[in-house]
mmCIF file with all atom_site columns, N, CA and C in Angstrom:
data_model
loop_
_atom_site.group_PDB
_atom_site.id
_atom_site.type_symbol
_atom_site.label_atom_id
_atom_site.label_alt_id
_atom_site.label_comp_id
_atom_site.label_asym_id
_atom_site.label_entity_id
_atom_site.label_seq_id
_atom_site.pdbx_PDB_ins_code
_atom_site.Cartn_x
_atom_site.Cartn_y
_atom_site.Cartn_z
_atom_site.occupancy
_atom_site.B_iso_or_equiv
_atom_site.pdbx_formal_charge
_atom_site.auth_seq_id
_atom_site.auth_comp_id
_atom_site.auth_asym_id
_atom_site.auth_atom_id
_atom_site.pdbx_PDB_model_num
ATOM 1   N N  . MET A 1 1  ? -0.688  -8.525 3.104   1.00 0.00 ? 1  MET A N  1
ATOM 2   C CA . MET A 1 1  ? -1.744  -7.578 3.390   1.00 0.00 ? 1  MET A CA 1
ATOM 3   C C  . MET A 1 1  ? -2.759  -7.673 2.261   1.00 0.00 ? 1  MET A C  1
ATOM 4   N N  . ILE A 1 2  ? -4.025  -7.708 2.596   1.00 0.00 ? 2  ILE A N  1
ATOM 5   C CA . ILE A 1 2  ? -5.097  -7.733 1.611   1.00 0.00 ? 2  ILE A CA 1
ATOM 6   C C  . ILE A 1 2  ? -5.850  -6.416 1.711   1.00 0.00 ? 2  ILE A C  1
ATOM 7   N N  . VAL A 1 3  ? -6.003  -5.766 0.573   1.00 0.00 ? 3  VAL A N  1
ATOM 8   C CA . VAL A 1 3  ? -6.737  -4.505 0.506   1.00 0.00 ? 3  VAL A CA 1
ATOM 9   C C  . VAL A 1 3  ? -8.083  -4.794 -0.126  1.00 0.00 ? 3  VAL A C  1
ATOM 10  N N  . THR A 1 4  ? -9.157  -4.365 0.529   1.00 0.00 ? 4  THR A N  1
ATOM 11  C CA . THR A 1 4  ? -10.499 -4.630 0.005   1.00 0.00 ? 4  THR A CA 1
ATOM 12  C C  . THR A 1 4  ? -11.098 -3.364 -0.589  1.00 0.00 ? 4  THR A C  1
ATOM 13  N N  . ASN A 1 5  ? -12.201 -3.530 -1.295  1.00 0.00 ? 5  ASN A N  1
ATOM 14  C CA . ASN A 1 5  ? -12.956 -2.433 -1.907  1.00 0.00 ? 5  ASN A CA 1
ATOM 15  C C  . ASN A 1 5  ? -12.143 -1.659 -2.941  1.00 0.00 ? 5  ASN A C  1
ATOM 16  N N  . ILE A 1 6  ? -11.305 -2.363 -3.704  1.00 0.00 ? 6  ILE A N  1
ATOM 17  C CA . ILE A 1 6  ? -10.579 -1.732 -4.806  1.00 0.00 ? 6  ILE A CA 1
ATOM 18  C C  . ILE A 1 6  ? -10.783 -2.573 -6.050  1.00 0.00 ? 6  ILE A C  1
ATOM 19  N N  . SER A 1 7  ? -10.451 -1.976 -7.193  1.00 0.00 ? 7  SER A N  1
ATOM 20  C CA . SER A 1 7  ? -10.488 -2.772 -8.417  1.00 0.00 ? 7  SER A CA 1
ATOM 21  C C  . SER A 1 7  ? -9.356  -3.787 -8.354  1.00 0.00 ? 7  SER A C  1
ATOM 22  N N  . SER A 1 8  ? -9.348  -4.731 -9.247  1.00 0.00 ? 8  SER A N  1
ATOM 23  C CA . SER A 1 8  ? -8.408  -5.846 -9.156  1.00 0.00 ? 8  SER A CA 1
ATOM 24  C C  . SER A 1 8  ? -6.946  -5.411 -9.196  1.00 0.00 ? 8  SER A C  1
ATOM 25  N N  . GLU A 1 9  ? -6.594  -4.398 -9.972  1.00 0.00 ? 9  GLU A N  1
ATOM 26  C CA . GLU A 1 9  ? -5.210  -3.946 -10.040 1.00 0.00 ? 9  GLU A CA 1
ATOM 27  C C  . GLU A 1 9  ? -5.133  -2.441 -9.915  1.00 0.00 ? 9  GLU A C  1
ATOM 28  N N  . GLN A 1 10 ? -4.300  -1.971 -9.000  1.00 0.00 ? 10 GLN A N  1
ATOM 29  C CA . GLN A 1 10 ? -4.069  -0.542 -8.832  1.00 0.00 ? 10 GLN A CA 1
ATOM 30  C C  . GLN A 1 10 ? -2.600  -0.315 -8.542  1.00 0.00 ? 10 GLN A C  1
ATOM 31  N N  . ASN A 1 11 ? -2.112  0.846  -8.930  1.00 0.00 ? 11 ASN A N  1
ATOM 32  C CA . ASN A 1 11 ? -0.758  1.234  -8.559  1.00 0.00 ? 11 ASN A CA 1
ATOM 33  C C  . ASN A 1 11 ? -0.751  1.606  -7.092  1.00 0.00 ? 11 ASN A C  1
ATOM 34  N N  . TYR A 1 12 ? 0.349   1.290  -6.413  1.00 0.00 ? 12 TYR A N  1
ATOM 35  C CA . TYR A 1 12 ? 0.457   1.652  -5.006  1.00 0.00 ? 12 TYR A CA 1
ATOM 36  C C  . TYR A 1 12 ? 1.844   2.212  -4.707  1.00 0.00 ? 12 TYR A C  1
ATOM 37  N N  . THR A 1 13 ? 1.923   3.004  -3.648  1.00 0.00 ? 13 THR A N  1
ATOM 38  C CA . THR A 1 13 ? 3.181   3.479  -3.091  1.00 0.00 ? 13 THR A CA 1
ATOM 39  C C  . THR A 1 13 ? 3.079   3.332  -1.588  1.00 0.00 ? 13 THR A C  1
ATOM 40  N N  . ILE A 1 14 ? 4.109   2.768  -0.968  1.00 0.00 ? 14 ILE A N  1
ATOM 41  C CA . ILE A 1 14 ? 4.151   2.629  0.483   1.00 0.00 ? 14 ILE A CA 1
ATOM 42  C C  . ILE A 1 14 ? 5.138   3.651  1.029   1.00 0.00 ? 14 ILE A C  1
ATOM 43  N N  . TYR A 1 15 ? 4.704   4.366  2.071   1.00 0.00 ? 15 TYR A N  1
ATOM 44  C CA . TYR A 1 15 ? 5.521   5.390  2.721   1.00 0.00 ? 15 TYR A CA 1
ATOM 45  C C  . TYR A 1 15 ? 5.777   4.984  4.162   1.00 0.00 ? 15 TYR A C  1
ATOM 46  N N  . ASN A 1 16 ? 6.950   5.341  4.684   1.00 0.00 ? 16 ASN A N  1
ATOM 47  C CA . ASN A 1 16 ? 7.206   5.102  6.099   1.00 0.00 ? 16 ASN A CA 1
ATOM 48  C C  . ASN A 1 16 ? 6.583   6.227  6.920   1.00 0.00 ? 16 ASN A C  1
ATOM 49  N N  . ALA A 1 17 ? 6.778   6.198  8.241   1.00 0.00 ? 17 ALA A N  1
ATOM 50  C CA . ALA A 1 17 ? 6.119   7.150  9.143   1.00 0.00 ? 17 ALA A CA 1
ATOM 51  C C  . ALA A 1 17 ? 6.572   8.591  8.925   1.00 0.00 ? 17 ALA A C  1
ATOM 52  N N  . VAL A 1 18 ? 7.763   8.802  8.347   1.00 0.00 ? 18 VAL A N  1
ATOM 53  C CA . VAL A 1 18 ? 8.237   10.173 8.108   1.00 0.00 ? 18 VAL A CA 1
ATOM 54  C C  . VAL A 1 18 ? 7.968   10.638 6.682   1.00 0.00 ? 18 VAL A C  1
ATOM 55  N N  . GLY A 1 19 ? 7.235   9.824  5.909   1.00 0.00 ? 19 GLY A N  1
ATOM 56  C CA . GLY A 1 19 ? 6.802   10.249 4.583   1.00 0.00 ? 19 GLY A CA 1
ATOM 57  C C  . GLY A 1 19 ? 7.717   9.876  3.438   1.00 0.00 ? 19 GLY A C  1
ATOM 58  N N  . GLN A 1 20 ? 8.733   9.053  3.681   1.00 0.00 ? 20 GLN A N  1
ATOM 59  C CA . GLN A 1 20 ? 9.630   8.629  2.608   1.00 0.00 ? 20 GLN A CA 1
ATOM 60  C C  . GLN A 1 20 ? 9.018   7.462  1.836   1.00 0.00 ? 20 GLN A C  1
ATOM 61  N N  . SER A 1 21 ? 9.053   7.548  0.520   1.00 0.00 ? 21 SER A N  1
ATOM 62  C CA . SER A 1 21 ? 8.563   6.471  -0.326  1.00 0.00 ? 21 SER A CA 1
ATOM 63  C C  . SER A 1 21 ? 9.543   5.300  -0.231  1.00 0.00 ? 21 SER A C  1
ATOM 64  N N  . ILE A 1 22 ? 9.034   4.105  0.123   1.00 0.00 ? 22 ILE A N  1
ATOM 65  C CA . ILE A 1 22 ? 9.934   2.966  0.290   1.00 0.00 ? 22 ILE A CA 1
ATOM 66  C C  . ILE A 1 22 ? 9.600   1.790  -0.623  1.00 0.00 ? 22 ILE A C  1
ATOM 67  N N  . SER A 1 23 ? 8.429   1.805  -1.266  1.00 0.00 ? 23 SER A N  1
ATOM 68  C CA . SER A 1 23 ? 8.055   0.704  -2.148  1.00 0.00 ? 23 SER A CA 1
ATOM 69  C C  . SER A 1 23 ? 6.971   1.172  -3.112  1.00 0.00 ? 23 SER A C  1
ATOM 70  N N  . LYS A 1 24 ? 7.063   0.700  -4.362  1.00 0.00 ? 24 LYS A N  1
ATOM 71  C CA . LYS A 1 24 ? 6.060   1.020  -5.379  1.00 0.00 ? 24 LYS A CA 1
ATOM 72  C C  . LYS A 1 24 ? 5.767   -0.231 -6.181  1.00 0.00 ? 24 LYS A C  1
ATOM 73  N N  . GLY A 1 25 ? 4.588   -0.271 -6.774  1.00 0.00 ? 25 GLY A N  1
ATOM 74  C CA . GLY A 1 25 ? 4.243   -1.394 -7.633  1.00 0.00 ? 25 GLY A CA 1
ATOM 75  C C  . GLY A 1 25 ? 2.766   -1.408 -7.955  1.00 0.00 ? 25 GLY A C  1
ATOM 76  N N  . LYS A 1 26 ? 2.281   -2.589 -8.330  1.00 0.00 ? 26 LYS A N  1
ATOM 77  C CA . LYS A 1 26 ? 0.859   -2.805 -8.627  1.00 0.00 ? 26 LYS A CA 1
ATOM 78  C C  . LYS A 1 26 ? 0.336   -3.886 -7.703  1.00 0.00 ? 26 LYS A C  1
ATOM 79  N N  . THR A 1 27 ? -0.900  -3.707 -7.238  1.00 0.00 ? 27 THR A N  1
ATOM 80  C CA . THR A 1 27 ? -1.520  -4.745 -6.425  1.00 0.00 ? 27 THR A CA 1
ATOM 81  C C  . THR A 1 27 ? -1.728  -5.970 -7.297  1.00 0.00 ? 27 THR A C  1
ATOM 82  N N  . ASN A 1 28 ? -1.612  -7.131 -6.697  1.00 0.00 ? 28 ASN A N  1
ATOM 83  C CA . ASN A 1 28 ? -1.778  -8.390 -7.412  1.00 0.00 ? 28 ASN A CA 1
ATOM 84  C C  . ASN A 1 28 ? -2.948  -9.121 -6.784  1.00 0.00 ? 28 ASN A C  1
ATOM 85  N N  . ASP A 1 29 ? -4.079  -9.150 -7.460  1.00 0.00 ? 29 ASP A N  1
ATOM 86  C CA . ASP A 1 29 ? -5.285  -9.810 -6.957  1.00 0.00 ? 29 ASP A CA 1
ATOM 87  C C  . ASP A 1 29 ? -5.666  -9.246 -5.584  1.00 0.00 ? 29 ASP A C  1
ATOM 88  N N  . LYS A 1 30 ? -5.628  -7.929 -5.458  1.00 0.00 ? 30 LYS A N  1
ATOM 89  C CA . LYS A 1 30 ? -5.975  -7.195 -4.237  1.00 0.00 ? 30 LYS A CA 1
ATOM 90  C C  . LYS A 1 30 ? -5.045  -7.513 -3.078  1.00 0.00 ? 30 LYS A C  1
ATOM 91  N N  . LYS A 1 31 ? -3.836  -8.000 -3.376  1.00 0.00 ? 31 LYS A N  1
ATOM 92  C CA . LYS A 1 31 ? -2.883  -8.343 -2.331  1.00 0.00 ? 31 LYS A CA 1
ATOM 93  C C  . LYS A 1 31 ? -1.570  -7.600 -2.553  1.00 0.00 ? 31 LYS A C  1
ATOM 94  N N  . ASN A 1 32 ? -0.853  -7.391 -1.448  1.00 0.00 ? 32 ASN A N  1
ATOM 95  C CA . ASN A 1 32 ? 0.456   -6.760 -1.507  1.00 0.00 ? 32 ASN A CA 1
ATOM 96  C C  . ASN A 1 32 ? 1.339   -7.422 -0.456  1.00 0.00 ? 32 ASN A C  1
ATOM 97  N N  . ASN A 1 33 ? 2.506   -7.866 -0.851  1.00 0.00 ? 33 ASN A N  1
ATOM 98  C CA . ASN A 1 33 ? 3.422   -8.530 0.063   1.00 0.00 ? 33 ASN A CA 1
ATOM 99  C C  . ASN A 1 33 ? 4.244   -7.475 0.817   1.00 0.00 ? 33 ASN A C  1
ATOM 100 N N  . VAL A 1 34 ? 4.126   -7.471 2.139   1.00 0.00 ? 34 VAL A N  1
ATOM 101 C CA . VAL A 1 34 ? 4.862   -6.512 2.966   1.00 0.00 ? 34 VAL A CA 1
ATOM 102 C C  . VAL A 1 34 ? 5.857   -7.221 3.889   1.00 0.00 ? 34 VAL A C  1
ATOM 103 N N  . ASN A 1 35 ? 6.232   -8.449 3.552   1.00 0.00 ? 35 ASN A N  1
ATOM 104 C CA . ASN A 1 35 ? 7.170   -9.208 4.380   1.00 0.00 ? 35 ASN A CA 1
ATOM 105 C C  . ASN A 1 35 ? 8.525   -8.531 4.513   1.00 0.00 ? 35 ASN A C  1
ATOM 106 N N  . GLN A 1 36 ? 8.951   -7.764 3.500   1.00 0.00 ? 36 GLN A N  1
ATOM 107 C CA . GLN A 1 36 ? 10.255  -7.123 3.530   1.00 0.00 ? 36 GLN A CA 1
ATOM 108 C C  . GLN A 1 36 ? 10.308  -5.912 4.462   1.00 0.00 ? 36 GLN A C  1
ATOM 109 N N  . LEU A 1 37 ? 9.164   -5.428 4.919   1.00 0.00 ? 37 LEU A N  1
ATOM 110 C CA . LEU A 1 37 ? 9.121   -4.263 5.804   1.00 0.00 ? 37 LEU A CA 1
ATOM 111 C C  . LEU A 1 37 ? 9.434   -4.665 7.247   1.00 0.00 ? 37 LEU A C  1
ATOM 112 N N  . ILE A 1 38 ? 10.132  -3.780 7.955   1.00 0.00 ? 38 ILE A N  1
ATOM 113 C CA . ILE A 1 38 ? 10.359  -4.011 9.377   1.00 0.00 ? 38 ILE A CA 1
ATOM 114 C C  . ILE A 1 38 ? 9.123   -3.564 10.141  1.00 0.00 ? 38 ILE A C  1
ATOM 115 N N  . LYS A 1 39 ? 9.019   -3.942 11.400  1.00 0.00 ? 39 LYS A N  1
ATOM 116 C CA . LYS A 1 39 ? 7.864   -3.573 12.221  1.00 0.00 ? 39 LYS A CA 1
ATOM 117 C C  . LYS A 1 39 ? 7.758   -2.060 12.304  1.00 0.00 ? 39 LYS A C  1
ATOM 118 N N  . GLY A 1 40 ? 6.526   -1.553 12.199  1.00 0.00 ? 40 GLY A N  1
ATOM 119 C CA . GLY A 1 40 ? 6.317   -0.118 12.305  1.00 0.00 ? 40 GLY A CA 1
ATOM 120 C C  . GLY A 1 40 ? 5.026   0.338  11.666  1.00 0.00 ? 40 GLY A C  1
ATOM 121 N N  . VAL A 1 41 ? 4.865   1.648  11.589  1.00 0.00 ? 41 VAL A N  1
ATOM 122 C CA . VAL A 1 41 ? 3.680   2.282  11.019  1.00 0.00 ? 41 VAL A CA 1
ATOM 123 C C  . VAL A 1 41 ? 4.002   2.727  9.596   1.00 0.00 ? 41 VAL A C  1
ATOM 124 N N  . TYR A 1 42 ? 3.085   2.445  8.682   1.00 0.00 ? 42 TYR A N  1
ATOM 125 C CA . TYR A 1 42 ? 3.272   2.774  7.272   1.00 0.00 ? 42 TYR A CA 1
ATOM 126 C C  . TYR A 1 42 ? 1.975   3.331  6.697   1.00 0.00 ? 42 TYR A C  1
ATOM 127 N N  . PHE A 1 43 ? 2.096   3.948  5.540   1.00 0.00 ? 43 PHE A N  1
ATOM 128 C CA . PHE A 1 43 ? 0.945   4.431  4.787   1.00 0.00 ? 43 PHE A CA 1
ATOM 129 C C  . PHE A 1 43 ? 1.035   3.845  3.392   1.00 0.00 ? 43 PHE A C  1
ATOM 130 N N  . ILE A 1 44 ? -0.111  3.406  2.863   1.00 0.00 ? 44 ILE A N  1
ATOM 131 C CA . ILE A 1 44 ? -0.151  2.927  1.487   1.00 0.00 ? 44 ILE A CA 1
ATOM 132 C C  . ILE A 1 44 ? -1.086  3.845  0.707   1.00 0.00 ? 44 ILE A C  1
ATOM 133 N N  . GLU A 1 45 ? -0.613  4.295  -0.432  1.00 0.00 ? 45 GLU A N  1
ATOM 134 C CA . GLU A 1 45 ? -1.407  5.152  -1.305  1.00 0.00 ? 45 GLU A CA 1
ATOM 135 C C  . GLU A 1 45 ? -1.779  4.331  -2.532  1.00 0.00 ? 45 GLU A C  1
ATOM 136 N N  . LEU A 1 46 ? -3.086  4.196  -2.766  1.00 0.00 ? 46 LEU A N  1
ATOM 137 C CA . LEU A 1 46 ? -3.611  3.430  -3.897  1.00 0.00 ? 46 LEU A CA 1
ATOM 138 C C  . LEU A 1 46 ? -4.123  4.398  -4.948  1.00 0.00 ? 46 LEU A C  1
ATOM 139 N N  . ASN A 1 47 ? -3.641  4.254  -6.183  1.00 0.00 ? 47 ASN A N  1
ATOM 140 C CA . ASN A 1 47 ? -4.041  5.130  -7.273  1.00 0.00 ? 47 ASN A CA 1
ATOM 141 C C  . ASN A 1 47 ? -4.833  4.339  -8.296  1.00 0.00 ? 47 ASN A C  1
ATOM 142 N N  . GLY A 1 48 ? -6.128  4.586  -8.317  1.00 0.00 ? 48 GLY A N  1
ATOM 143 C CA . GLY A 1 48 ? -6.997  3.930  -9.286  1.00 0.00 ? 48 GLY A CA 1
ATOM 144 C C  . GLY A 1 48 ? -7.379  4.874  -10.397 1.00 0.00 ? 48 GLY A C  1
ATOM 145 N N  . LYS A 1 49 ? -8.165  4.388  -11.325 1.00 0.00 ? 49 LYS A N  1
ATOM 146 C CA . LYS A 1 49 ? -8.625  5.225  -12.434 1.00 0.00 ? 49 LYS A CA 1
ATOM 147 C C  . LYS A 1 49 ? -9.537  6.344  -11.946 1.00 0.00 ? 49 LYS A C  1
ATOM 148 N N  . GLU A 1 50 ? -10.358 6.051  -10.944 1.00 0.00 ? 50 GLU A N  1
ATOM 149 C CA . GLU A 1 50 ? -11.341 7.015  -10.487 1.00 0.00 ? 50 GLU A CA 1
ATOM 150 C C  . GLU A 1 50 ? -10.977 7.724  -9.190  1.00 0.00 ? 50 GLU A C  1
ATOM 151 N N  . ASN A 1 51 ? -10.073 7.141  -8.407  1.00 0.00 ? 51 ASN A N  1
ATOM 152 C CA . ASN A 1 51 ? -9.804  7.750  -7.106  1.00 0.00 ? 51 ASN A CA 1
ATOM 153 C C  . ASN A 1 51 ? -8.390  7.476  -6.618  1.00 0.00 ? 51 ASN A C  1
ATOM 154 N N  . LYS A 1 52 ? -8.040  8.173  -5.547  1.00 0.00 ? 52 LYS A N  1
ATOM 155 C CA . LYS A 1 52 ? -6.748  8.015  -4.903  1.00 0.00 ? 52 LYS A CA 1
ATOM 156 C C  . LYS A 1 52 ? -7.017  7.929  -3.404  1.00 0.00 ? 52 LYS A C  1
ATOM 157 N N  . VAL A 1 53 ? -6.484  6.880  -2.754  1.00 0.00 ? 53 VAL A N  1
ATOM 158 C CA . VAL A 1 53 ? -6.759  6.636  -1.340  1.00 0.00 ? 53 VAL A CA 1
ATOM 159 C C  . VAL A 1 53 ? -5.440  6.434  -0.611  1.00 0.00 ? 53 VAL A C  1
ATOM 160 N N  . ARG A 1 54 ? -5.340  6.999  0.589   1.00 0.00 ? 54 ARG A N  1
ATOM 161 C CA . ARG A 1 54 ? -4.165  6.767  1.446   1.00 0.00 ? 54 ARG A CA 1
ATOM 162 C C  . ARG A 1 54 ? -4.645  6.147  2.747   1.00 0.00 ? 54 ARG A C  1
ATOM 163 N N  . LEU A 1 55 ? -4.073  4.977  3.078   1.00 0.00 ? 55 LEU A N  1
ATOM 164 C CA . LEU A 1 55 ? -4.469  4.238  4.273   1.00 0.00 ? 55 LEU A CA 1
ATOM 165 C C  . LEU A 1 55 ? -3.266  4.023  5.168   1.00 0.00 ? 55 LEU A C  1
ATOM 166 N N  . LYS A 1 56 ? -3.510  4.004  6.466   1.00 0.00 ? 56 LYS A N  1
ATOM 167 C CA . LYS A 1 56 ? -2.463  3.747  7.447   1.00 0.00 ? 56 LYS A CA 1
ATOM 168 C C  . LYS A 1 56 ? -2.527  2.268  7.824   1.00 0.00 ? 56 LYS A C  1
ATOM 169 N N  . PHE A 1 57 ? -1.365  1.626  7.977   1.00 0.00 ? 57 PHE A N  1
ATOM 170 C CA . PHE A 1 57 ? -1.338  0.254  8.465   1.00 0.00 ? 57 PHE A CA 1
ATOM 171 C C  . PHE A 1 57 ? -0.128  0.043  9.362   1.00 0.00 ? 57 PHE A C  1
ATOM 172 N N  . ILE A 1 58 ? -0.207  -0.984 10.189  1.00 0.00 ? 58 ILE A N  1
ATOM 173 C CA . ILE A 1 58 ? 0.874   -1.310 11.124  1.00 0.00 ? 58 ILE A CA 1
ATOM 174 C C  . ILE A 1 58 ? 1.403   -2.688 10.781  1.00 0.00 ? 58 ILE A C  1
ATOM 175 N N  . LYS A 1 59 ? 2.706   -2.769 10.550  1.00 0.00 ? 59 LYS A N  1
ATOM 176 C CA . LYS A 1 59 ? 3.366   -4.050 10.300  1.00 0.00 ? 59 LYS A CA 1
ATOM 177 C C  . LYS A 1 59 ? 3.831   -4.585 11.641  1.00 0.00 ? 59 LYS A C  1
ATOM 178 N N  . LYS A 1 60 ? 3.363   -5.775 12.002  1.00 0.00 ? 60 LYS A N  1
ATOM 179 C CA . LYS A 1 60 ? 3.713   -6.375 13.298  1.00 0.00 ? 60 LYS A CA 1
ATOM 180 C C  . LYS A 1 60 ? 4.776   -7.430 13.135  1.00 0.00 ? 60 LYS A C  1
#
């Protein structure tokens, strides 16, 4: 998964559809590997120096 419009490195947390935290780390060159996730709906929360964003994504 490639996340655009962010600084080069940000902390992230991935949540499943019921709100459980399932993965944490830092983005690497605006990319995040989600191969380990099973198919479904997820939310990624990006924590930068200036802002905090939560986005919904679907793993196919």
